[in-house]
Short mmCIF file of C-alpha atoms in Angstrom, two decimals:
data_model
loop_
_atom_site.label_atom_id
_atom_site.label_comp_id
_atom_site.label_asym_id
_atom_site.label_seq_id
_atom_site.Cartn_x
_atom_site.Cartn_y
_atom_site.Cartn_z
CA MET Q 1 134.76 106.35 32.25
CA ASN Q 2 133.84 110.01 32.86
CA ASN Q 3 135.16 112.50 35.42
CA LYS Q 4 132.07 112.02 37.59
CA SER Q 5 132.88 108.33 38.11
CA SER Q 6 136.53 109.09 38.78
CA PHE Q 7 135.56 111.70 41.36
CA ARG Q 8 133.30 109.16 43.07
CA PHE Q 9 136.12 106.62 43.24
CA LEU Q 10 138.42 109.34 44.60
CA TRP Q 11 136.24 110.57 47.47
CA VAL Q 12 134.93 107.15 48.50
CA GLY Q 13 138.41 105.61 48.42
CA GLN Q 14 140.02 108.45 50.35
CA SER Q 15 137.19 108.47 52.91
CA LEU Q 16 137.65 104.75 53.57
CA ALA Q 17 141.40 105.27 53.85
CA ASN Q 18 140.96 108.20 56.26
CA CYS Q 19 138.61 106.17 58.46
CA GLY Q 20 141.16 103.37 58.46
CA ASP Q 21 143.92 105.80 59.46
CA VAL Q 22 142.01 106.60 62.65
CA PHE Q 23 140.73 103.07 63.38
CA TYR Q 24 144.12 101.39 63.30
CA ILE Q 25 145.69 104.05 65.56
CA VAL Q 26 142.82 103.61 68.05
CA GLY Q 27 143.25 99.84 67.91
CA LEU Q 28 147.01 100.06 68.24
CA ILE Q 29 147.16 102.46 71.19
CA THR Q 30 144.50 100.41 72.99
CA LEU Q 31 146.53 97.26 72.42
CA ILE Q 32 149.70 99.01 73.59
CA TYR Q 33 147.99 100.16 76.80
CA GLU Q 34 146.56 96.69 77.47
CA VAL Q 35 150.03 95.17 77.19
CA THR Q 36 152.24 97.86 78.74
CA GLY Q 37 149.86 99.91 80.93
CA SER Q 38 151.85 102.98 79.88
CA ALA Q 39 150.18 106.23 78.82
CA THR Q 40 153.56 107.40 77.52
CA TYR Q 41 153.70 104.59 74.99
CA MET Q 42 150.11 105.42 73.97
CA ALA Q 43 151.04 109.06 73.35
CA LEU Q 44 154.01 108.08 71.19
CA PHE Q 45 151.87 106.78 68.34
CA PRO Q 46 149.81 109.95 67.63
CA LEU Q 47 153.01 112.00 68.07
CA ILE Q 48 154.97 109.87 65.58
CA ASN Q 49 152.00 110.03 63.20
CA THR Q 50 152.00 113.86 63.28
CA LEU Q 51 155.77 114.21 62.93
CA SER Q 52 155.86 111.81 60.01
CA ARG Q 53 153.11 113.74 58.20
CA PHE Q 54 155.15 116.91 58.70
CA PHE Q 55 158.29 115.41 57.12
CA SER Q 56 156.22 113.84 54.36
CA GLY Q 57 154.86 117.27 53.43
CA ILE Q 58 158.43 118.56 53.19
CA VAL Q 59 159.66 115.89 50.74
CA ALA Q 60 156.38 115.16 48.88
CA PRO Q 61 157.37 117.40 45.91
CA LEU Q 62 160.08 114.90 44.96
CA PHE Q 63 157.43 112.22 44.50
CA LEU Q 64 154.94 114.61 42.89
CA ASP Q 65 157.56 115.26 40.20
CA ARG Q 66 158.18 111.57 39.64
CA PHE Q 67 154.65 110.12 39.55
CA SER Q 68 151.32 111.11 38.03
CA LEU Q 69 148.65 112.06 40.57
CA LYS Q 70 146.70 108.83 40.07
CA ARG Q 71 149.81 106.66 40.32
CA LEU Q 72 150.86 108.51 43.46
CA LEU Q 73 147.50 107.76 45.06
CA VAL Q 74 147.70 104.08 44.12
CA VAL Q 75 151.34 103.63 45.21
CA SER Q 76 150.72 105.51 48.45
CA GLN Q 77 147.64 103.51 49.39
CA MET Q 78 149.20 100.20 48.37
CA GLY Q 79 152.26 100.96 50.50
CA LYS Q 80 150.05 101.88 53.47
CA THR Q 81 148.21 98.57 53.06
CA ILE Q 82 151.45 96.57 53.09
CA PHE Q 83 152.77 98.31 56.21
CA LEU Q 84 149.42 97.89 57.95
CA LEU Q 85 149.56 94.16 57.22
CA LEU Q 86 152.99 94.14 58.88
CA ILE Q 87 151.51 96.02 61.86
CA GLY Q 88 148.79 93.39 62.16
CA VAL Q 89 151.27 90.53 62.04
CA VAL Q 90 153.71 92.12 64.51
CA SER Q 91 150.95 93.13 66.96
CA THR Q 92 149.93 89.48 67.37
CA PHE Q 93 153.32 88.93 69.06
CA MET Q 94 152.89 92.03 71.18
CA ASP Q 95 154.77 92.17 74.47
CA VAL Q 96 156.66 94.86 76.34
CA GLY Q 97 159.79 94.25 74.34
CA SER Q 98 161.38 97.39 72.94
CA SER Q 99 162.09 95.73 69.57
CA ILE Q 100 158.40 95.08 68.91
CA LEU Q 101 157.47 98.64 69.89
CA PHE Q 102 160.20 100.00 67.64
CA ILE Q 103 158.88 98.00 64.66
CA LEU Q 104 155.32 99.20 65.31
CA LEU Q 105 156.41 102.84 65.64
CA THR Q 106 158.40 102.54 62.42
CA CYS Q 107 155.40 101.12 60.55
CA VAL Q 108 153.13 103.86 61.91
CA ALA Q 109 155.64 106.47 60.75
CA LEU Q 110 155.80 104.92 57.27
CA VAL Q 111 152.00 104.74 56.94
CA ALA Q 112 151.71 108.42 57.89
CA PHE Q 113 154.60 109.32 55.57
CA LEU Q 114 152.85 107.69 52.61
CA ASP Q 115 149.59 109.39 53.56
CA GLY Q 116 151.36 112.71 53.18
CA TRP Q 117 151.64 112.06 49.44
CA ALA Q 118 147.97 111.24 49.02
CA THR Q 119 146.43 114.41 50.45
CA PRO Q 120 148.09 116.88 48.00
CA ALA Q 121 147.32 114.50 45.11
CA ARG Q 122 143.64 114.25 46.07
CA ASN Q 123 143.18 117.99 46.56
CA THR Q 124 144.89 118.68 43.23
CA LEU Q 125 142.76 116.16 41.34
CA ILE Q 126 139.47 117.62 42.59
CA PRO Q 127 139.51 120.81 40.47
CA GLN Q 128 140.59 118.66 37.49
CA LEU Q 129 137.61 116.32 37.87
CA VAL Q 130 134.96 118.88 38.88
CA PRO Q 131 133.70 121.88 36.86
CA LYS Q 132 134.68 125.21 38.40
CA ASP Q 133 131.06 126.24 38.91
CA LYS Q 134 130.59 123.12 41.10
CA LEU Q 135 133.74 123.52 43.21
CA VAL Q 136 132.10 125.29 46.16
CA LYS Q 137 129.41 122.62 46.39
CA VAL Q 138 131.93 119.79 46.07
CA ASN Q 139 134.27 121.34 48.64
CA SER Q 140 131.34 121.72 51.07
CA PHE Q 141 130.61 118.05 50.61
CA LEU Q 142 134.23 116.96 51.07
CA SER Q 143 134.83 119.29 54.02
CA THR Q 144 131.83 117.78 55.76
CA ILE Q 145 133.10 114.25 55.20
CA ASP Q 146 136.69 115.10 56.19
CA GLU Q 147 135.71 116.93 59.37
CA PHE Q 148 133.19 114.26 60.34
CA ILE Q 149 135.81 111.53 59.90
CA GLN Q 150 138.40 113.55 61.79
CA LEU Q 151 136.07 113.88 64.79
CA GLY Q 152 133.61 111.03 64.44
CA ALA Q 153 136.01 108.22 63.57
CA TRP Q 154 137.71 108.38 66.99
CA PRO Q 155 134.61 107.62 69.11
CA ILE Q 156 133.42 105.12 66.47
CA GLY Q 157 136.82 103.45 66.70
CA GLY Q 158 136.41 103.24 70.47
CA ILE Q 159 133.02 101.58 70.06
CA LEU Q 160 134.49 99.09 67.58
CA ILE Q 161 137.26 98.28 70.06
CA VAL Q 162 134.64 97.35 72.67
CA ILE Q 163 132.65 95.26 70.19
CA MET Q 164 135.41 93.65 68.15
CA GLY Q 165 138.64 93.97 70.09
CA SER Q 166 141.88 95.72 69.11
CA GLY Q 167 143.18 93.02 66.77
CA ASN Q 168 139.96 92.82 64.77
CA VAL Q 169 139.82 96.60 64.38
CA ILE Q 170 143.31 96.51 62.85
CA SER Q 171 142.09 93.71 60.54
CA LEU Q 172 139.07 95.83 59.57
CA THR Q 173 141.41 98.68 58.69
CA PHE Q 174 143.39 96.35 56.44
CA VAL Q 175 140.17 95.52 54.55
CA LEU Q 176 139.34 99.24 54.22
CA PHE Q 177 142.84 99.92 52.89
CA VAL Q 178 142.55 97.12 50.31
CA ILE Q 179 139.23 98.50 49.05
CA ALA Q 180 140.65 102.04 48.98
CA THR Q 181 143.63 100.85 46.92
CA MET Q 182 141.31 99.23 44.39
CA LEU Q 183 139.18 102.37 44.11
CA MET Q 184 142.27 104.52 43.54
CA GLY Q 185 143.14 102.22 40.63
CA PHE Q 186 139.78 102.90 38.97
CA ILE Q 187 140.43 106.66 38.75
CA ARG Q 188 141.11 107.98 35.27
CA GLU Q 189 143.00 111.26 35.10
CA PRO Q 190 141.47 113.93 32.82
CA VAL Q 191 142.94 114.22 29.33
CA ASN Q 192 144.05 117.80 29.94
CA LEU Q 193 146.02 116.75 33.03
CA ILE Q 194 147.70 113.88 31.16
CA HIS Q 195 148.60 116.36 28.41
CA GLN Q 196 150.18 118.66 30.99
CA GLU Q 197 152.28 115.74 32.23
CA GLU Q 198 153.43 114.95 28.68
CA ILE Q 199 154.45 118.56 28.11
CA LYS Q 200 156.32 118.57 31.42
CA GLU Q 201 158.32 115.51 30.37
CA ASP Q 202 159.75 117.53 27.46
CA VAL Q 203 160.95 120.23 29.83
CA GLU Q 204 164.20 119.88 31.74
CA PRO Q 205 163.25 118.53 35.18
CA LEU Q 206 163.89 120.56 38.30
CA ASN Q 207 166.74 119.51 40.54
CA ARG Q 208 165.78 118.23 43.99
CA ARG Q 209 166.41 121.50 45.80
CA ASP Q 210 164.30 123.52 43.36
CA SER Q 211 161.56 120.89 43.46
CA LEU Q 212 161.40 121.04 47.26
CA LYS Q 213 161.25 124.83 47.18
CA GLU Q 214 158.70 125.18 44.37
CA GLY Q 215 155.54 124.90 46.51
CA TRP Q 216 156.88 127.32 49.13
CA ILE Q 217 157.97 129.83 46.48
CA THR Q 218 154.60 129.58 44.72
CA ILE Q 219 152.82 130.29 47.99
CA TRP Q 220 155.00 133.31 48.70
CA LYS Q 221 154.67 134.78 45.21
CA THR Q 222 150.90 134.26 44.94
CA PRO Q 223 149.10 136.76 47.22
CA SER Q 224 145.93 134.70 47.67
CA LEU Q 225 147.86 131.53 48.53
CA ARG Q 226 150.17 133.44 50.86
CA ALA Q 227 147.24 134.95 52.79
CA ILE Q 228 145.33 131.66 53.03
CA THR Q 229 148.44 129.71 54.10
CA ILE Q 230 149.33 132.19 56.86
CA VAL Q 231 145.75 132.05 58.10
CA GLU Q 232 145.68 128.23 58.04
CA CYS Q 233 148.95 128.15 59.96
CA ILE Q 234 147.42 130.35 62.68
CA GLU Q 235 144.23 128.27 62.64
CA SER Q 236 146.17 125.04 63.14
CA MET Q 237 147.62 126.53 66.33
CA ALA Q 238 144.23 127.78 67.48
CA ASN Q 239 142.34 124.55 66.75
CA VAL Q 240 144.51 122.53 69.13
CA VAL Q 241 142.12 123.54 71.94
CA TRP Q 242 139.52 121.12 70.60
CA ILE Q 243 141.68 118.02 70.97
CA ALA Q 244 140.73 115.41 73.55
CA ALA Q 245 143.49 116.20 76.06
CA ILE Q 246 142.46 119.85 76.56
CA MET Q 247 138.72 119.22 76.25
CA TYR Q 248 138.87 116.54 78.94
CA VAL Q 249 140.51 118.99 81.36
CA TYR Q 250 137.98 121.71 80.40
CA VAL Q 251 135.04 119.45 81.23
CA ASP Q 252 136.58 118.60 84.59
CA GLN Q 253 137.94 122.00 85.69
CA VAL Q 254 135.50 124.47 84.11
CA LEU Q 255 132.20 122.62 83.73
CA HIS Q 256 132.75 120.37 86.79
CA ALA Q 257 130.94 117.67 84.87
CA ASN Q 258 131.57 113.97 84.39
CA GLU Q 259 133.42 112.58 81.39
CA GLN Q 260 130.17 111.93 79.51
CA TRP Q 261 129.96 115.64 78.76
CA TRP Q 262 133.17 115.37 76.76
CA GLY Q 263 131.28 113.00 74.47
CA TYR Q 264 128.29 115.34 74.33
CA ILE Q 265 130.49 118.28 73.31
CA ASN Q 266 132.11 116.19 70.57
CA THR Q 267 128.66 115.21 69.35
CA ALA Q 268 127.57 118.87 69.23
CA LEU Q 269 130.74 119.78 67.33
CA SER Q 270 130.12 116.96 64.84
CA ALA Q 271 126.52 118.09 64.41
CA GLY Q 272 127.73 121.63 63.65
CA LEU Q 273 130.12 120.29 61.04
CA MET Q 274 127.32 118.32 59.39
CA ILE Q 275 124.94 121.30 59.40
CA GLY Q 276 127.64 123.53 57.90
CA GLY Q 277 128.30 120.99 55.18
CA PHE Q 278 124.65 120.55 54.26
CA LEU Q 279 124.04 124.31 54.16
CA GLY Q 280 127.20 124.73 52.10
CA LEU Q 281 125.80 122.26 49.57
CA LYS Q 282 122.42 123.99 49.47
CA TYR Q 283 123.71 127.55 49.29
CA ALA Q 284 126.90 126.98 47.30
CA HIS Q 285 126.06 129.77 44.84
CA MET Q 286 125.54 132.27 47.67
CA ILE Q 287 128.89 131.32 49.22
CA GLU Q 288 130.60 131.77 45.86
CA THR Q 289 128.91 135.16 45.33
CA HIS Q 290 129.79 136.49 48.79
CA LEU Q 291 133.03 134.55 49.27
CA LYS Q 292 135.11 137.40 50.67
CA PHE Q 293 132.51 138.47 53.22
CA ILE Q 294 131.82 134.88 54.34
CA ILE Q 295 135.49 134.04 54.96
CA ILE Q 296 136.17 137.23 56.94
CA ALA Q 297 132.90 137.18 58.91
CA SER Q 298 133.28 133.48 59.71
CA MET Q 299 136.80 134.03 61.04
CA PHE Q 300 135.68 136.83 63.36
CA LEU Q 301 132.75 134.74 64.58
CA VAL Q 302 134.93 131.66 65.12
CA SER Q 303 137.21 133.83 67.27
CA LEU Q 304 134.16 134.92 69.29
CA THR Q 305 133.00 131.32 69.78
CA ASN Q 306 136.37 130.34 71.25
CA LEU Q 307 136.29 133.40 73.50
CA ALA Q 308 132.75 132.53 74.63
CA PHE Q 309 133.75 128.93 75.29
CA GLY Q 310 136.70 130.11 77.37
CA ILE Q 311 134.62 132.33 79.68
CA ASN Q 312 131.59 130.03 79.78
CA SER Q 313 130.66 127.92 82.81
CA SER Q 314 127.30 126.55 81.67
CA THR Q 315 127.15 122.94 80.52
CA TRP Q 316 124.30 123.67 78.11
CA LEU Q 317 126.08 126.61 76.51
CA ALA Q 318 129.09 124.32 76.23
CA LEU Q 319 126.97 122.27 73.80
CA PHE Q 320 125.63 125.20 71.79
CA ILE Q 321 128.97 126.97 71.24
CA PRO Q 322 130.75 123.99 69.58
CA LEU Q 323 127.69 123.56 67.36
CA VAL Q 324 128.16 127.11 66.06
CA TYR Q 325 131.93 126.65 65.85
CA GLY Q 326 131.57 123.52 63.72
CA PHE Q 327 129.09 125.16 61.38
CA LEU Q 328 131.30 128.22 60.81
CA SER Q 329 134.48 126.14 60.41
CA VAL Q 330 133.10 124.10 57.52
CA ILE Q 331 131.74 127.14 55.66
CA LYS Q 332 135.05 128.97 56.06
CA ALA Q 333 137.17 125.95 55.12
CA THR Q 334 135.07 125.41 51.99
CA ALA Q 335 135.60 128.97 50.81
CA GLN Q 336 139.34 128.90 51.54
CA GLN Q 337 139.79 125.57 49.76
CA THR Q 338 138.05 126.89 46.66
CA ILE Q 339 140.33 129.94 46.51
CA VAL Q 340 143.41 127.70 46.65
CA GLN Q 341 142.10 125.29 44.00
CA THR Q 342 141.31 128.07 41.52
CA ALA Q 343 144.63 129.88 41.89
CA LYS Q 344 146.24 130.59 38.50
CA ILE Q 345 148.95 127.96 38.75
CA SER Q 346 149.52 124.56 37.10
CA ALA Q 347 148.17 121.33 38.58
CA LYS Q 348 151.71 120.19 39.43
CA SER Q 349 152.45 123.46 41.24
CA LEU Q 350 149.12 123.18 43.06
CA SER Q 351 150.05 119.72 44.36
CA LYS Q 352 153.31 121.13 45.72
CA VAL Q 353 151.44 124.02 47.34
CA TYR Q 354 149.27 121.49 49.14
CA SER Q 355 152.30 119.51 50.29
CA ALA Q 356 153.88 122.70 51.69
CA GLN Q 357 150.61 123.61 53.43
CA ASP Q 358 150.43 120.11 54.92
CA ALA Q 359 153.94 120.49 56.32
CA ILE Q 360 153.04 123.86 57.85
CA VAL Q 361 149.73 122.67 59.33
CA PHE Q 362 151.07 119.44 60.83
CA GLY Q 363 154.24 121.10 62.07
CA THR Q 364 152.45 123.95 63.85
CA PHE Q 365 149.72 121.64 65.15
CA GLY Q 366 152.27 119.25 66.65
CA MET Q 367 154.26 122.00 68.38
CA SER Q 368 151.09 123.79 69.53
CA THR Q 369 149.73 120.58 71.05
CA LEU Q 370 152.73 120.41 73.37
CA LEU Q 371 152.71 124.15 74.09
CA LEU Q 372 149.00 124.48 74.84
CA GLY Q 373 149.03 121.29 76.89
CA TYR Q 374 151.80 122.82 78.99
CA LEU Q 375 149.94 126.15 79.32
CA THR Q 376 146.78 124.29 80.34
CA ASP Q 377 148.66 122.68 83.22
CA ILE Q 378 149.97 126.08 84.35
CA PHE Q 379 147.04 128.44 83.77
CA GLY Q 380 144.04 126.12 83.71
CA ALA Q 381 141.63 124.99 80.99
CA ARG Q 382 140.13 128.43 80.22
CA PHE Q 383 143.41 130.01 79.12
CA PRO Q 384 143.96 127.96 75.92
CA PHE Q 385 140.56 129.01 74.58
CA LEU Q 386 141.24 132.67 75.29
CA LEU Q 387 144.63 132.38 73.58
CA SER Q 388 142.99 130.56 70.68
CA ALA Q 389 140.46 133.38 70.32
CA ALA Q 390 143.33 135.88 70.12
CA PHE Q 391 145.05 133.79 67.42
CA LEU Q 392 141.86 133.64 65.36
CA LEU Q 393 141.29 137.39 65.76
CA LEU Q 394 144.78 137.92 64.34
CA ALA Q 395 143.87 135.63 61.42
CA ALA Q 396 140.70 137.63 60.79
CA ILE Q 397 142.70 140.88 60.70
CA ILE Q 398 145.13 139.34 58.18
CA LEU Q 399 142.17 138.36 56.00
CA VAL Q 400 140.80 141.91 56.13
CA MET Q 401 144.20 143.27 55.08
CA ASN Q 402 144.27 140.83 52.13
CA GLN Q 403 140.59 140.89 51.22
CA HIS Q 404 141.23 142.03 47.65
CA HIS Q 405 143.06 138.73 47.02
CA LEU Q 406 140.17 136.56 48.30
CA LYS Q 407 138.43 135.59 45.09
CA ILE Q 408 137.73 132.65 42.83
CA ASN Q 409 139.58 132.71 39.51
CA LYS Q 410 137.21 131.50 36.79
#
């Protein structure tokens, strides 16, 4: 089996798993609302999911030291499948009892915790399975899929709920998880990566404290990783404005439109993500050649799109602006991902860098969701977009100050 086949198993399996991650949450919160009628209970599940991913990113290095990347993917996905089966069984006895809710919340937390191992492993395997001259094209492809799933899977999940019902959507997720687990098992790690693992076994292992710190220290000591991580942290705070809670208020307060326009804006954003991904695939060489300029220019333009969205009152412009935002976001994310993947560090260190970045992104996103939701209630729906634009302008300035570190290491 060659690297091309392994890469195919990796991206298809992870895409199915990511779709399942959204579908079962949609099914579960719908079921919770049907039984309890409580929006608070509904909100608990996405919150627990985010917090668990944050803590998983913190402790993931301990598991990255213990397991090979392939084994980590298989164990993680198999564990998620088992806990989802438990969720399906428990949800059939769903009532308002606190014990049932506690079991469901615990299972959701464990599924998210295991998912926190898989993301660093996947991102680390990609540069091992793909030639460096193809990384920009591959990252464009994966960014498109990831962003589309992140946005598109939620409304698709809602449609499936209407067609199939909550319980059947959870069952569908179980099937997706089983298939994903099987595909993870078909991956064959490259010989050079296996050799690195064998060499590492001959070296005295790091103690737990050093292992937990390794990714953070690597980020701090590597200028390109430090710059990209700071920027992604700021972006995670800024991107909160595009979540459903704030967008719903924006459509109502600013556009004075019905809730259908929230769906239209999401569709425009998804279309922008798809366009950005396709153009990234077609013009991968140009992105690689002008990487520095594209990252910096895209960040400034993304800041402008958020500013424009904040001061806009036109419903039609409210469709065009997210289209541009989505396009720029994918191009920028592709370039940033490629810089991280080609940093001059070992595969094991790279996996720990990704786990640290995950912890930062999920931690800041979770806190920012609460903060910006609160500010929206106080200052109205325009303010979060203006604040987001300021955050992104700061990120663009940081990129300009570190532009000499923004390059692909061949």
